[in-house]
Coordinates of C-alpha atoms in Angstrom, one line a residue:
X1 CA 0.0 0.0 0.0
X2 CA 3.1 2.2 0.3
X3 CA 2.8 4.0 -3.1
X4 CA 3.7 7.6 -3.6
X5 CA 0.8 9.9 -3.3
X6 CA 0.8 13.6 -3.9
X7 CA -1.2 14.8 -0.8
X8 CA -2.2 12.6 2.1
X9 CA -5.0 14.0 4.2
X10 CA -5.5 12.6 7.8
X11 CA -9.1 13.2 8.9
X12 CA -12.4 12.9 7.1
X13 CA -14.5 15.5 8.8
X14 CA -15.8 18.5 6.9
X15 CA -12.4 20.1 7.1
X16 CA -10.6 17.1 5.7
X17 CA -13.3 16.5 3.0
X18 CA -13.4 20.0 1.8
X19 CA -9.6 20.3 1.8
X20 CA -9.4 17.2 -0.3
X21 CA -12.2 18.5 -2.6
X22 CA -10.4 21.9 -3.1
X23 CA -7.1 20.1 -3.9
X24 CA -8.6 17.5 -6.1
X25 CA -10.6 20.0 -8.2
X26 CA -7.2 21.8 -8.9
X27 CA -5.8 18.5 -10.3
X28 CA -3.9 17.2 -7.2
X29 CA -3.8 13.5 -6.5
X30 CA -5.4 13.1 -3.0
X31 CA -5.6 10.2 -0.5
X32 CA -8.0 10.8 2.4
X33 CA -7.6 8.6 5.5
X34 CA -10.4 8.5 8.2
X35 CA -10.1 6.5 11.5
X36 CA -13.9 5.7 11.5
X37 CA -16.5 6.8 8.9
X38 CA -16.2 10.2 7.3
X39 CA -17.9 13.1 9.1
X40 CA -19.0 11.0 12.1
X41 CA -17.4 13.2 14.8
X42 CA -17.6 16.9 15.2
X43 CA -19.0 17.5 11.8
X44 CA -21.9 15.2 12.4
X45 CA -22.6 16.4 16.0
X46 CA -22.6 20.1 15.3
X47 CA -25.7 22.2 14.8
X48 CA -24.6 23.7 11.5
X49 CA -25.4 27.4 12.2
X50 CA -23.4 29.3 9.7
X51 CA -22.2 31.8 12.3
X52 CA -20.3 31.6 15.6
X53 CA -22.8 31.4 18.3
X54 CA -21.6 34.8 19.7
X55 CA -19.6 36.2 16.8
X56 CA -18.7 39.5 18.6
X57 CA -16.8 37.5 21.3
X58 CA -14.2 36.2 18.9
X59 CA -11.0 37.6 17.6
X60 CA -10.6 39.3 14.2
X61 CA -9.0 36.0 13.0
X62 CA -12.1 34.0 13.5
X63 CA -14.3 36.8 12.2
X64 CA -12.4 37.0 8.9
X65 CA -12.9 33.3 8.2
X66 CA -16.5 33.4 9.3
X67 CA -17.5 36.3 7.1
X68 CA -15.8 34.8 4.0
X69 CA -17.5 31.5 4.7
X70 CA -21.0 32.9 5.3
X71 CA -20.9 34.7 2.0
X72 CA -19.6 31.6 0.2
X73 CA -21.8 28.9 1.7
X74 CA -24.8 29.3 -0.7
X75 CA -22.7 28.8 -3.8
X76 CA -20.8 25.8 -2.2
X77 CA -24.1 24.2 -1.5
X78 CA -25.4 24.8 -5.1
X79 CA -22.1 23.5 -6.5
X80 CA -22.3 20.3 -4.4
X81 CA -26.0 19.8 -5.1
X82 CA -25.5 20.2 -8.9
X83 CA -22.5 17.7 -8.7
X84 CA -24.2 15.0 -6.5
X85 CA -28.0 15.5 -6.3
X86 CA -27.5 15.7 -2.5
X87 CA -28.7 19.0 -1.2
X88 CA -26.7 20.2 1.9
X89 CA -29.8 22.5 2.6
X90 CA -28.3 25.8 3.4
X91 CA -31.5 27.2 5.1
X92 CA -31.5 31.0 5.7
X93 CA -33.8 31.6 8.7
X94 CA -32.2 34.4 10.7
X95 CA -31.3 34.2 14.4
X96 CA -32.7 35.8 17.5
X97 CA -30.3 36.2 20.6
X98 CA -32.3 36.6 23.8
X99 CA -31.4 38.3 27.1
X100 CA -27.7 38.8 26.3
X101 CA -25.4 40.2 29.0
X102 CA -23.2 41.8 26.4
X103 CA -25.9 43.1 24.0
X104 CA -24.1 46.5 23.8
X105 CA -20.9 44.9 22.7
X106 CA -22.8 42.8 20.1
X107 CA -24.4 45.9 18.6
X108 CA -21.1 47.8 18.6
X109 CA -19.4 44.9 16.8
X110 CA -22.2 44.7 14.2
X111 CA -21.8 48.4 13.5
X112 CA -18.1 48.1 13.2
X113 CA -18.2 45.0 10.9
X114 CA -21.2 46.1 8.8
X115 CA -23.3 43.1 9.8
X116 CA -27.1 43.4 9.8
X117 CA -27.6 42.8 13.5
X118 CA -30.2 45.0 15.3
X119 CA -32.1 45.3 18.5
X120 CA -35.8 44.4 18.3
X121 CA -38.8 44.9 20.4
X122 CA -39.6 41.7 22.4
X123 CA -43.2 41.9 21.1
X124 CA -41.9 41.9 17.5
X125 CA -39.8 38.8 18.3
X126 CA -42.9 37.1 19.6
X127 CA -44.8 38.0 16.5
X128 CA -42.0 36.6 14.3
X129 CA -41.6 33.5 16.4
X130 CA -45.0 32.7 18.0
X131 CA -43.8 29.5 19.8
X132 CA -41.0 31.4 21.7
X133 CA -41.2 31.2 25.5
X134 CA -42.4 34.1 27.5
X135 CA -39.6 34.5 30.0
X136 CA -37.4 36.9 27.9
X137 CA -37.1 40.6 28.1
X138 CA -34.7 41.6 25.3
X139 CA -33.7 40.5 21.8
X140 CA -31.4 41.2 19.0
X141 CA -31.8 39.7 15.5
X142 CA -29.7 39.0 12.4
X143 CA -31.8 38.3 9.4
X144 CA -29.4 36.7 7.0
X145 CA -28.0 33.9 9.2
X146 CA -28.4 30.4 7.7
X147 CA -27.9 26.8 9.0
X148 CA -26.5 24.0 6.9
X149 CA -27.7 20.4 7.5
X150 CA -24.4 19.0 8.4
X151 CA -25.0 15.2 7.8
X152 CA -26.1 16.0 4.3
X153 CA -23.2 18.4 3.7
X154 CA -20.9 15.4 4.7
X155 CA -22.7 13.0 2.4
X156 CA -22.7 15.6 -0.5
X157 CA -18.9 16.3 0.0
X158 CA -18.1 12.6 0.0
X159 CA -20.1 11.9 -3.2
X160 CA -18.5 14.9 -4.9
X161 CA -15.0 13.9 -3.8
X162 CA -15.4 10.3 -5.1
X163 CA -16.7 11.5 -8.5
X164 CA -13.3 13.3 -9.0
X165 CA -10.3 11.7 -10.6
X166 CA -7.1 11.0 -8.6
X167 CA -9.0 10.6 -5.3
X168 CA -8.6 7.6 -2.9
X169 CA -10.7 7.4 0.3
X170 CA -9.8 4.9 3.0
X171 CA -12.3 4.8 5.9
X172 CA -11.7 2.6 9.0
X173 CA -8.0 3.5 8.6
X174 CA -6.5 4.9 11.7
X175 CA -3.2 6.8 11.5
X176 CA -0.7 6.0 14.3
X177 CA 2.2 8.3 13.4
X178 CA 4.3 9.7 10.6
X179 CA 7.0 8.3 8.2
X180 CA 10.1 10.5 8.5
X181 CA 13.2 10.6 6.3
X182 CA 15.6 13.0 4.7
X183 CA 14.6 15.7 7.3
X184 CA 11.0 15.7 6.2
X185 CA 7.7 14.0 6.6
X186 CA 7.2 11.4 3.9
X187 CA 3.8 9.9 4.9
X188 CA 1.9 8.3 7.6
X189 CA 1.8 4.9 9.3
X190 CA -1.5 3.1 9.5
X191 CA -2.7 -0.4 10.5
X192 CA -2.6 -1.3 6.8
X193 CA 1.0 -0.2 6.4
X194 CA 2.7 3.1 5.5
X195 CA 1.0 5.5 3.0
X196 CA 3.5 8.0 1.5
X197 CA 2.9 11.4 0.1
X198 CA 4.7 14.5 -1.0
X199 CA 2.6 16.5 1.5
X200 CA 0.8 15.3 4.6
X201 CA -2.1 17.3 5.9
X202 CA -3.3 16.9 9.5
X203 CA -7.1 17.6 9.6
X204 CA -7.9 15.1 12.4
X205 CA -10.0 17.3 14.7
X206 CA -9.9 16.4 18.3
X207 CA -7.2 13.8 17.6
X208 CA -4.8 16.3 15.9
X209 CA -2.9 17.1 19.2
X210 CA -2.2 13.4 20.0
X211 CA -0.9 12.7 16.5
X212 CA 1.4 15.7 16.5
X213 CA 2.6 14.6 19.9
X214 CA 4.2 11.6 18.2
X215 CA 6.7 14.1 16.6
X216 CA 7.4 15.6 20.0
X217 CA 5.3 18.7 19.2
X218 CA 2.8 20.2 21.5
X219 CA -0.5 21.3 19.8
X220 CA -3.0 22.6 22.2
X221 CA -6.0 20.9 20.6
X222 CA -8.1 18.7 22.9
X223 CA -11.5 16.9 22.7
X224 CA -14.5 18.9 24.1
X225 CA -17.6 16.8 24.2
X226 CA -20.9 18.2 23.0
X227 CA -24.3 16.6 23.3
X228 CA -27.6 17.6 21.6
X229 CA -31.1 16.4 21.1
X230 CA -33.5 16.4 18.1
X231 CA -37.3 16.9 18.0
X232 CA -39.6 16.3 15.1
X233 CA -42.3 19.0 14.6
X234 CA -44.4 20.3 11.7
X235 CA -42.4 21.9 8.9
X236 CA -43.6 25.4 9.8
X237 CA -43.4 25.0 13.6
X238 CA -40.3 27.2 14.1
X239 CA -39.4 29.8 11.5
X240 CA -36.1 31.1 13.0
X241 CA -33.1 30.0 15.0
X242 CA -33.2 31.2 18.7
X243 CA -30.4 31.3 21.2
X244 CA -30.5 32.0 24.9
X245 CA -28.1 31.2 27.9
X246 CA -25.7 29.4 25.6
X247 CA -28.3 27.0 24.2
X248 CA -29.9 27.1 20.7
X249 CA -32.9 25.8 18.7
X250 CA -32.3 25.3 15.0
X251 CA -35.1 24.4 12.6
X252 CA -34.4 22.2 9.6
X253 CA -36.6 22.6 6.5
X254 CA -38.6 19.4 7.3
X255 CA -39.6 20.3 10.9
X256 CA -36.7 18.7 12.8
X257 CA -35.6 21.0 15.6
X258 CA -32.1 20.6 17.0
X259 CA -31.4 21.7 20.6
X260 CA -27.8 22.0 21.7
X261 CA -25.4 21.8 23.2
X262 CA -23.2 20.9 26.1
X263 CA -19.6 21.7 26.7
X264 CA -17.8 19.0 28.6
X265 CA -14.2 18.1 29.2
X266 CA -14.4 14.4 29.4
X267 CA -11.4 13.3 27.3
X268 CA -12.3 11.1 24.4
X269 CA -15.5 9.7 26.0
X270 CA -18.5 10.5 24.0
X271 CA -21.2 8.5 25.7
X272 CA -24.5 10.4 25.7
X273 CA -25.7 11.0 29.4
X274 CA -29.1 11.2 31.1
X275 CA -27.9 14.4 32.9
X276 CA -27.3 16.1 29.6
X277 CA -30.6 14.9 28.1
X278 CA -32.5 16.4 31.1
X279 CA -30.6 19.6 30.9
X280 CA -31.1 19.9 27.1
X281 CA -34.8 19.1 27.5
X282 CA -35.1 21.9 30.1
X283 CA -33.4 24.4 27.8
X284 CA -35.7 23.3 24.9
X285 CA -38.9 23.9 27.0
X286 CA -37.6 27.2 28.3
X287 CA -36.9 28.4 24.7
X288 CA -40.0 26.8 23.2
X289 CA -42.6 25.6 25.7
X290 CA -44.6 23.6 23.1
X291 CA -41.6 21.2 22.9
X292 CA -42.7 19.7 26.3
X293 CA -45.3 17.7 24.3
X294 CA -42.9 16.8 21.5
X295 CA -41.0 13.6 21.2
X296 CA -37.2 13.5 21.4
X297 CA -36.2 11.5 18.3
X298 CA -32.5 11.7 18.8
X299 CA -29.8 12.3 21.4
X300 CA -26.1 12.1 20.6
X301 CA -22.6 13.4 21.4
X302 CA -19.5 14.3 19.5
X303 CA -16.0 15.6 20.2
X304 CA -15.1 19.1 19.2
X305 CA -11.4 20.1 18.6
X306 CA -10.9 22.6 21.4
X307 CA -8.2 25.2 20.8
X308 CA -7.1 28.5 22.4
X309 CA -9.5 31.2 21.5
X310 CA -11.0 28.9 18.8
X311 CA -8.4 30.1 16.3
X312 CA -7.6 27.2 13.9
X313 CA -4.1 26.1 12.8
X314 CA -3.7 26.5 9.0
X315 CA -0.3 26.1 7.3
X316 CA 2.9 24.4 7.2
X317 CA 4.5 23.0 10.5
X318 CA 8.0 24.7 11.0
X319 CA 10.9 22.2 11.2
X320 CA 8.9 19.4 9.5
X321 CA 8.9 19.9 5.7
X322 CA 5.9 18.3 4.0
X323 CA 3.6 18.5 7.1
X324 CA 0.7 20.8 7.1
X325 CA -2.2 21.6 9.6
X326 CA -5.8 22.4 9.0
X327 CA -7.3 21.7 12.4
X328 CA -8.3 23.2 15.8
X329 CA -11.6 24.9 14.8
X330 CA -13.3 24.1 18.2
X331 CA -17.0 25.0 17.9
X332 CA -16.8 26.7 14.5
X333 CA -15.5 23.9 12.1
X334 CA -18.7 24.0 10.0
X335 CA -18.9 27.8 10.0
X336 CA -15.2 28.3 9.1
X337 CA -14.8 25.3 6.8
X338 CA -15.1 27.0 3.3
X339 CA -12.7 29.8 4.2
X340 CA -10.3 27.6 6.1
X341 CA -10.1 25.1 3.2
X342 CA -9.8 27.7 0.6
X343 CA -7.0 29.4 2.5
X344 CA -5.3 26.1 3.0
X345 CA -5.4 25.3 -0.8
X346 CA -4.1 28.8 -1.5
X347 CA -1.1 28.1 0.8
X348 CA -0.3 24.6 -0.4
X349 CA -0.6 25.5 -4.1
X350 CA 1.3 28.8 -3.6
X351 CA -1.5 31.1 -4.7
X352 CA -2.4 34.5 -3.4
X353 CA -4.4 33.7 -0.2
X354 CA -8.0 34.8 0.2
X355 CA -7.2 36.5 3.5
X356 CA -4.1 37.2 5.6
X357 CA -2.8 33.8 6.7
X358 CA -0.6 34.9 9.5
X359 CA -3.0 34.6 12.5
X360 CA -3.5 30.9 11.7
X361 CA 0.2 30.0 11.0
X362 CA 1.4 27.1 13.1
X363 CA 4.8 28.9 13.6
X364 CA 5.1 30.2 17.1
X365 CA 1.8 28.4 18.1
X366 CA 3.0 24.8 17.9
X367 CA 5.9 24.1 20.3
X368 CA 8.4 21.3 21.0
X369 CA 6.7 19.1 23.6

């Protein structure tokens, strides 16, 4: 199995899949390795809001990626739908934030960034979202926020990727470390033997820190467990996304309502718990009282790649020629994926980058263990 590949990508979440897609559409030969099934971790477990939950609380580095991605998502979805017949369902609903402590900062951020965020009267919010709970006193609203149906995005990306020439996908293929020689990274070791490549890209989400540790490097990316639940309601039950006290309700086009999510530091354990189920149900009923009578049709957990300030690592690893990172997106992997993967392709293919790459550079942020 040790044949020369142009680019070996470790990790088959949305970041790995879209990185592979962007490179393969530019004529690169790509082999994508996934330890389980593609998109089954953070990508599958996320809510798919095409915005950070509280965008004004992030650094300009995250904001730059988020804005580019938000503008690009509709055309990415159209392109994937046209190529595969699988619609990722980018659903523009708008988003209400309720009872924020930092509403003033949010509105100042929106004015500064030119984003359509505005304060609305609570009565107007109730008119727009009649099922909203009565316990809230203030609201702000952004009209153009969408959500993407993340499991469908993963399916669509996988199908689009497999339709391209020069793409090999190995699922159930865990990477244990790197092949080194001539002062550079030559490939990766797997249970099926070494797989070699001119470039190796680490896009392994919560597992990225452990893998980089095998080279004696310290990457502060760690698993952060998130649990969520799913209700099924009528298609017109909830018209808009709502967010209060760190919990959100996201309507899908067919009436499924996602409620999320917890933030738990439990290592690599992703067992759904009764405690989280009860907490999420309580949040659901507080946000939307009618959900007290709705059936929970799903409850699951995933592991997010936690990183300092949620700023991803995008670029070449200093001291290890041939090794690249596109990881550490924490809670915003789905939001930031289009921009992160476009920026990554620009860097690897030596093109003019879409945005300034310096805030994401591994240099100075990845240290010897």
